[in-house]
Amino acid sequence: MAMRKIAVVLAATGLGLAACGQSSGGGNGDTIELTITQNAIAGGKNAAAAGFVANWVIPKFEAAQKAKGKDVKVKFVPSGVDDEQYKTKLSLDLKSGKGADVIDIDGIWAGEFAQAGYIKPLADVVGPEAESWDGWSQIPESVQGLATYEGKKYALPIGTDGRVLYFNKTLFGKAGLPADWQPKSWQEIIDAGTKLKSSGVPVPIQINAGTAMGEATSMQGVLPLLAGAGGQVQQDGKWTGASQALKDALGLYQKIYGGGLGDPKLQQEAKGRDKSFQQFAEGKIGILMEGDYFWRGVVNPKDGVAPMDDRDQNVGYALIPAIEPGKGIRGQDFVSMSGGALRTVNPNSKHPKEAFELLAFTLSPEALKEETKDGNVRITPRTDVNKEILAGQPLLTFISEKVLPLTAYRPPVAVYPQVSVALQEATAAVVGGTAPDQAAADYQKKLEGIVGGAGNIAS
Amino acid sequence: MTPRFVLGRIGFYTLIAVLLAFFTIPLLWLVTAPFTSDPTYEVRWPDFTWENFQAVVEHPYALPSLWNSLVLSVGTALLVVVMAALAAYALSRVRLPGRDALLYALLLLSSIITGTAAMVPLFQLAVELNLIDSQLGLILILTGGLLPAAIFMLKDFMDSTPKSYEESARVFGASPLQIVRHVVVPLVRPGLATIAVWAIANVWGNFLMPYLLLSDVEKQPAAVITYTLYTEGGQANLRMLSTFGLLYSVPVVLMYLFVSKKYGFRFHGGIKR
Amino acid sequence: MAQAISPPEVLDDKAPGRDRYSSDAAGLGRLRAGVFVAPALLLIAAFLVFPALWVLYLGLTNYRLTGAAAAEPRFVGLDNFLDAIANPTFWNSTWLTVQFVLGSAVIGQVVLGFTIAWLLRDRRGPLKRLVEGLVILAWILPSAVVSFLWVALLDRDGGTLNALLGIPGFPWLLDHPMLSIIIFNTWRGTAFSMMLYGAALGNVPPSHLESARLAGASGWQQLRDVVFPHIRGHILTNLLLISLWTFNDFSPFLLTAGGPDGRSEVLAVHVYKVALQSGELGYGAAVSTIILLINLVVAVFYLRLLRSKK
């Protein structure tokens, strides 16, 4: 009996080795099978996007192809986990010559994926039609930059975003601050915080810091401040070390968290960002630096994670000022940071032309309009579409028209995530009481280890 | 009833009460939050809504993923138990060269394979063997990782069972396989059950390997689905998480109750010397 | 191992140089024994030894998940190990791991597991089943669920513990991150030790305990002179396994994410952060190798300690 069991097990093992995994490819006849993947899943993370692809894009695209006499079958491969885990899975797939035909990646991964050979220039994978896609003319230069690496287009951008200062108008009213507040320097932010504090607001200012919030600390914290002080993490191929701009940015952290204007504990908790959302919605936070996601997905009265019924009346927003007028990057008065996702054709795709057609279809005006219907509005990459769908969306219009022209992007290179962690650690140190100069010096030391020596750091 | 005895009793029950509290209090959230309309991390008296359960039932992947968890964990547990029992028995009764050193080395190596750093080798191995997107492939990989510890525990168990039964069975002309089946297995059954539950619990909670090796969401287990119950910005959907968490826990609890009732649930059970 | 597990009397019976297994009760013979072991060994070779050796090799390269080093990894010799040794984060993690293993496994799980097993040793009935059931429940629940339970327990604002103690706003996970994860892991893992000691105590002949009691031995003396010698092998097995598991336990990540500011970043969490979040797989593999070496030292230490002390 036991022998038989062993035999069964061994046979099963053999079978497993021989028979499994003939999952993709292999269409019969001239049916073209395509797969498309996003970090989205019905009933979970980014459910709306998953539903849109499954219920609108796929049937419409298949029908359009059929009308052209082509038999195309498209399958959506959902994911919906942590971005880092999605990235890991995607990397492993792409490395092994697998993965869906059309894939979504975060714009910040473009450089490292390109360096690794996981993604290739669209012109090489697809052909000239990728360069001559009619949508490019509708996409602003800066947004195209998200999908560009070393002068070549690797993907189509599928959207962008921007950061602003949100504030609670009720709390502002009590503190004697204007409802149309627009600070012009960091000092004015501090002044507003001080007034809020004396009027009894528990957390006058929340600017993300520390490692617990991860990339949120960089994007909604140290990077916009760095830009406001005239600095960038990387400029002309050289990394910025313990520059004056970084010291200034860290100095603002010290003023806020050392001066009782922010809650240092909130920066350390593993779920601190969620808490900051909750507290803003409960009227405990006066000023909060966040992206447009905060408006769309957090305080959204309809389906936000911390809904505010009176969002439209009670939540104000302002541009992030430079340390002093004219002292931001490029001599700007105001600054912001932007990111955005990309969609591209897997270099391993058996049908790159059709895959690109599918990709372009998801970014056609009609698809973008459909996707952003029913309160699911976001800033699309296309100006022609944005004009139409952002009407009646004051915040998104504000970001699209006022913020995007002055925004900045992160360097799309493989070591950026580590540099970002080092920056987060610098903010954590300052919140914990280290002097900004010391934290900046420590950052420079770490940076040297990450980017391969002092030679790659601008002096 | 000496005063000392009374004091002892009081001490005993106090200690038991503290232990019960320690092990119960963390569980409170799991039994209240799913029945609360808008659960937070606070443990509150629920308003006994069934909406959260309805949401889970309507979720396209939630309930099927529990089935997948079952397939993966039971499949792995079966393989682990059968293979580990045979190996442990042989290692316990026959001195094979380098036996102990081999076992220790494997046990130590098994620790590296459960770490994050092993994901690339395991993934590429699965690609080469065409085991990607195959539940069976995943079962084999998980089994490989659990076997050393299982053999290690079961060998202890086998070592402590008396050999006299086997000797007498042999006198009656039973073959070694018959002896294993009819003499050894009944003796060590609680141990086998324990190893099975241990293996199931291990696989039941495993996220990273199933996520990396199974692309098809229809094959993915509950651990993976649990990690998708978040919003775009990474906020936990506590309604879904608490409710699905409860449903996700129930099968392992039922399995424990079943196993402990049917086989007993301990290591060197039954044998008194 | 077998010798350590067996009761001392058996060991004493054994004449030096004589192999007690040569009798081979089941008449298995080496060949059949080999056949019994083969399926397990095959799977282990394919899915454990081979990838594990691969990890050891990766530790000698600058391999990364993405970027240029993903396309063409270079052999860098011991650079990763030297980097780790020069890295204060690594030493911080090592020290925290030592605290974590000592606190939650060697002290927490062993002491609590033994205490429960000892308290319930002569009991039958619902109370025993209830206690054991709850302890085992903590052990078998999926970690994704358990992490939420503990966040709900220790949360600063709405947490159950603060509500019970009447200290709202006390940040357990921030002010005492190590204590939190040590207690968490004690809660989580005690079942294994409890079951093992429960079984071990069943092997202690009641007559020995009885005579010790009649001779006027105190409770502690009974434990030391009668119980301990009988269960030494079980203690060894237990310590080995739970230390190994705790060294590699990644679940503190779900509670504190290694924070605040790395104050609960045990080695397994460190590897996760390095390998998965930063994509430095070569370095992560090297740290995994170091964990393996530490485990080796710990295992040898336990074997020495419990074998010699006779």
mmCIF file with all atom_site columns, C-alpha atoms in Angstrom, chain A residues 316-389:
data_model
loop_
_atom_site.group_PDB
_atom_site.id
_atom_site.type_symbol
_atom_site.label_atom_id
_atom_site.label_alt_id
_atom_site.label_comp_id
_atom_site.label_asym_id
_atom_site.label_entity_id
_atom_site.label_seq_id
_atom_site.pdbx_PDB_ins_code
_atom_site.Cartn_x
_atom_site.Cartn_y
_atom_site.Cartn_z
_atom_site.occupancy
_atom_site.B_iso_or_equiv
_atom_site.pdbx_formal_charge
_atom_site.auth_seq_id
_atom_site.auth_comp_id
_atom_site.auth_asym_id
_atom_site.auth_atom_id
_atom_site.pdbx_PDB_model_num
ATOM 1  C CA . GLY A 1 316 ? -9.010  74.199 0.883   1.00 0.00 ? 316 GLY A CA 1
ATOM 2  C CA . TYR A 1 317 ? -5.895  73.731 -1.178  1.00 0.00 ? 317 TYR A CA 1
ATOM 3  C CA . ALA A 1 318 ? -2.900  75.877 -1.999  1.00 0.00 ? 318 ALA A CA 1
ATOM 4  C CA . LEU A 1 319 ? 0.259   75.657 -4.035  1.00 0.00 ? 319 LEU A CA 1
ATOM 5  C CA . ILE A 1 320 ? 3.384   74.586 -2.174  1.00 0.00 ? 320 ILE A CA 1
ATOM 6  C CA . PRO A 1 321 ? 5.531   77.699 -1.873  1.00 0.00 ? 321 PRO A CA 1
ATOM 7  C CA . ALA A 1 322 ? 9.272   77.922 -2.318  1.00 0.00 ? 322 ALA A CA 1
ATOM 8  C CA . ILE A 1 323 ? 11.288  78.785 0.781   1.00 0.00 ? 323 ILE A CA 1
ATOM 9  C CA . GLU A 1 324 ? 11.081  82.362 -0.429  1.00 0.00 ? 324 GLU A CA 1
ATOM 10 C CA . PRO A 1 325 ? 9.594   83.699 -3.644  1.00 0.00 ? 325 PRO A CA 1
ATOM 11 C CA . GLY A 1 326 ? 11.835  82.899 -6.595  1.00 0.00 ? 326 GLY A CA 1
ATOM 12 C CA . LYS A 1 327 ? 14.049  80.499 -4.611  1.00 0.00 ? 327 LYS A CA 1
ATOM 13 C CA . GLY A 1 328 ? 12.511  77.233 -5.817  1.00 0.00 ? 328 GLY A CA 1
ATOM 14 C CA . ILE A 1 329 ? 13.919  75.055 -8.586  1.00 0.00 ? 329 ILE A CA 1
ATOM 15 C CA . ARG A 1 330 ? 14.218  76.902 -11.895 1.00 0.00 ? 330 ARG A CA 1
ATOM 16 C CA . GLY A 1 331 ? 13.707  80.121 -9.939  1.00 0.00 ? 331 GLY A CA 1
ATOM 17 C CA . GLN A 1 332 ? 10.042  79.312 -9.326  1.00 0.00 ? 332 GLN A CA 1
ATOM 18 C CA . ASP A 1 333 ? 7.795   80.794 -6.656  1.00 0.00 ? 333 ASP A CA 1
ATOM 19 C CA . PHE A 1 334 ? 5.900   77.538 -6.186  1.00 0.00 ? 334 PHE A CA 1
ATOM 20 C CA . VAL A 1 335 ? 6.787   73.879 -6.612  1.00 0.00 ? 335 VAL A CA 1
ATOM 21 C CA . SER A 1 336 ? 5.315   70.400 -6.654  1.00 0.00 ? 336 SER A CA 1
ATOM 22 C CA . MET A 1 337 ? 6.256   66.809 -7.377  1.00 0.00 ? 337 MET A CA 1
ATOM 23 C CA . SER A 1 338 ? 4.519   64.459 -9.788  1.00 0.00 ? 338 SER A CA 1
ATOM 24 C CA . GLY A 1 339 ? 4.537   60.819 -10.625 1.00 0.00 ? 339 GLY A CA 1
ATOM 25 C CA . GLY A 1 340 ? 2.429   58.710 -12.860 1.00 0.00 ? 340 GLY A CA 1
ATOM 26 C CA . ALA A 1 341 ? 1.964   55.241 -14.194 1.00 0.00 ? 341 ALA A CA 1
ATOM 27 C CA . LEU A 1 342 ? 2.973   53.870 -17.560 1.00 0.00 ? 342 LEU A CA 1
ATOM 28 C CA . ARG A 1 343 ? 1.562   51.193 -19.816 1.00 0.00 ? 343 ARG A CA 1
ATOM 29 C CA . THR A 1 344 ? 3.778   49.351 -22.224 1.00 0.00 ? 344 THR A CA 1
ATOM 30 C CA . VAL A 1 345 ? 4.144   46.303 -24.435 1.00 0.00 ? 345 VAL A CA 1
ATOM 31 C CA . ASN A 1 346 ? 6.030   43.374 -22.995 1.00 0.00 ? 346 ASN A CA 1
ATOM 32 C CA . PRO A 1 347 ? 9.128   42.772 -25.159 1.00 0.00 ? 347 PRO A CA 1
ATOM 33 C CA . ASN A 1 348 ? 8.334   39.040 -24.869 1.00 0.00 ? 348 ASN A CA 1
ATOM 34 C CA . SER A 1 349 ? 4.924   39.487 -26.470 1.00 0.00 ? 349 SER A CA 1
ATOM 35 C CA . LYS A 1 350 ? 4.210   37.186 -29.377 1.00 0.00 ? 350 LYS A CA 1
ATOM 36 C CA . HIS A 1 351 ? 1.900   39.767 -30.918 1.00 0.00 ? 351 HIS A CA 1
ATOM 37 C CA . PRO A 1 352 ? 3.477   43.152 -30.249 1.00 0.00 ? 352 PRO A CA 1
ATOM 38 C CA . LYS A 1 353 ? 1.507   44.973 -32.937 1.00 0.00 ? 353 LYS A CA 1
ATOM 39 C CA . GLU A 1 354 ? -1.860  43.876 -31.631 1.00 0.00 ? 354 GLU A CA 1
ATOM 40 C CA . ALA A 1 355 ? -0.676  44.443 -28.079 1.00 0.00 ? 355 ALA A CA 1
ATOM 41 C CA . PHE A 1 356 ? 0.185   48.011 -28.969 1.00 0.00 ? 356 PHE A CA 1
ATOM 42 C CA . GLU A 1 357 ? -3.207  48.477 -30.568 1.00 0.00 ? 357 GLU A CA 1
ATOM 43 C CA . LEU A 1 358 ? -4.774  47.349 -27.321 1.00 0.00 ? 358 LEU A CA 1
ATOM 44 C CA . LEU A 1 359 ? -2.490  49.661 -25.374 1.00 0.00 ? 359 LEU A CA 1
ATOM 45 C CA . ALA A 1 360 ? -3.306  52.630 -27.598 1.00 0.00 ? 360 ALA A CA 1
ATOM 46 C CA . PHE A 1 361 ? -6.975  51.774 -27.391 1.00 0.00 ? 361 PHE A CA 1
ATOM 47 C CA . THR A 1 362 ? -6.942  52.059 -23.584 1.00 0.00 ? 362 THR A CA 1
ATOM 48 C CA . LEU A 1 363 ? -5.574  55.578 -24.013 1.00 0.00 ? 363 LEU A CA 1
ATOM 49 C CA . SER A 1 364 ? -7.935  56.700 -26.736 1.00 0.00 ? 364 SER A CA 1
ATOM 50 C CA . PRO A 1 365 ? -10.144 59.674 -25.865 1.00 0.00 ? 365 PRO A CA 1
ATOM 51 C CA . GLU A 1 366 ? -13.267 57.530 -25.723 1.00 0.00 ? 366 GLU A CA 1
ATOM 52 C CA . ALA A 1 367 ? -11.642 54.984 -23.405 1.00 0.00 ? 367 ALA A CA 1
ATOM 53 C CA . LEU A 1 368 ? -10.303 57.645 -21.049 1.00 0.00 ? 368 LEU A CA 1
ATOM 54 C CA . LYS A 1 369 ? -13.679 59.384 -20.946 1.00 0.00 ? 369 LYS A CA 1
ATOM 55 C CA . GLU A 1 370 ? -15.388 56.120 -20.196 1.00 0.00 ? 370 GLU A CA 1
ATOM 56 C CA . GLU A 1 371 ? -12.861 55.211 -17.512 1.00 0.00 ? 371 GLU A CA 1
ATOM 57 C CA . THR A 1 372 ? -13.230 58.514 -15.695 1.00 0.00 ? 372 THR A CA 1
ATOM 58 C CA . LYS A 1 373 ? -17.011 58.481 -15.653 1.00 0.00 ? 373 LYS A CA 1
ATOM 59 C CA . ASP A 1 374 ? -19.058 58.160 -12.465 1.00 0.00 ? 374 ASP A CA 1
ATOM 60 C CA . GLY A 1 375 ? -16.865 60.062 -10.071 1.00 0.00 ? 375 GLY A CA 1
ATOM 61 C CA . ASN A 1 376 ? -13.753 58.135 -10.990 1.00 0.00 ? 376 ASN A CA 1
ATOM 62 C CA . VAL A 1 377 ? -12.038 61.245 -12.291 1.00 0.00 ? 377 VAL A CA 1
ATOM 63 C CA . ARG A 1 378 ? -8.269  61.505 -12.420 1.00 0.00 ? 378 ARG A CA 1
ATOM 64 C CA . ILE A 1 379 ? -5.873  63.547 -14.505 1.00 0.00 ? 379 ILE A CA 1
ATOM 65 C CA . THR A 1 380 ? -5.358  61.709 -17.769 1.00 0.00 ? 380 THR A CA 1
ATOM 66 C CA . PRO A 1 381 ? -2.249  62.203 -19.888 1.00 0.00 ? 381 PRO A CA 1
ATOM 67 C CA . ARG A 1 382 ? -4.243  63.813 -22.722 1.00 0.00 ? 382 ARG A CA 1
ATOM 68 C CA . THR A 1 383 ? -4.970  67.513 -22.686 1.00 0.00 ? 383 THR A CA 1
ATOM 69 C CA . ASP A 1 384 ? -7.905  67.098 -25.071 1.00 0.00 ? 384 ASP A CA 1
ATOM 70 C CA . VAL A 1 385 ? -9.596  64.696 -22.676 1.00 0.00 ? 385 VAL A CA 1
ATOM 71 C CA . ASN A 1 386 ? -8.657  66.595 -19.527 1.00 0.00 ? 386 ASN A CA 1
ATOM 72 C CA . LYS A 1 387 ? -10.373 69.731 -20.777 1.00 0.00 ? 387 LYS A CA 1
ATOM 73 C CA . GLU A 1 388 ? -13.624 67.882 -20.940 1.00 0.00 ? 388 GLU A CA 1
ATOM 74 C CA . ILE A 1 389 ? -13.550 65.564 -17.948 1.00 0.00 ? 389 ILE A CA 1
#
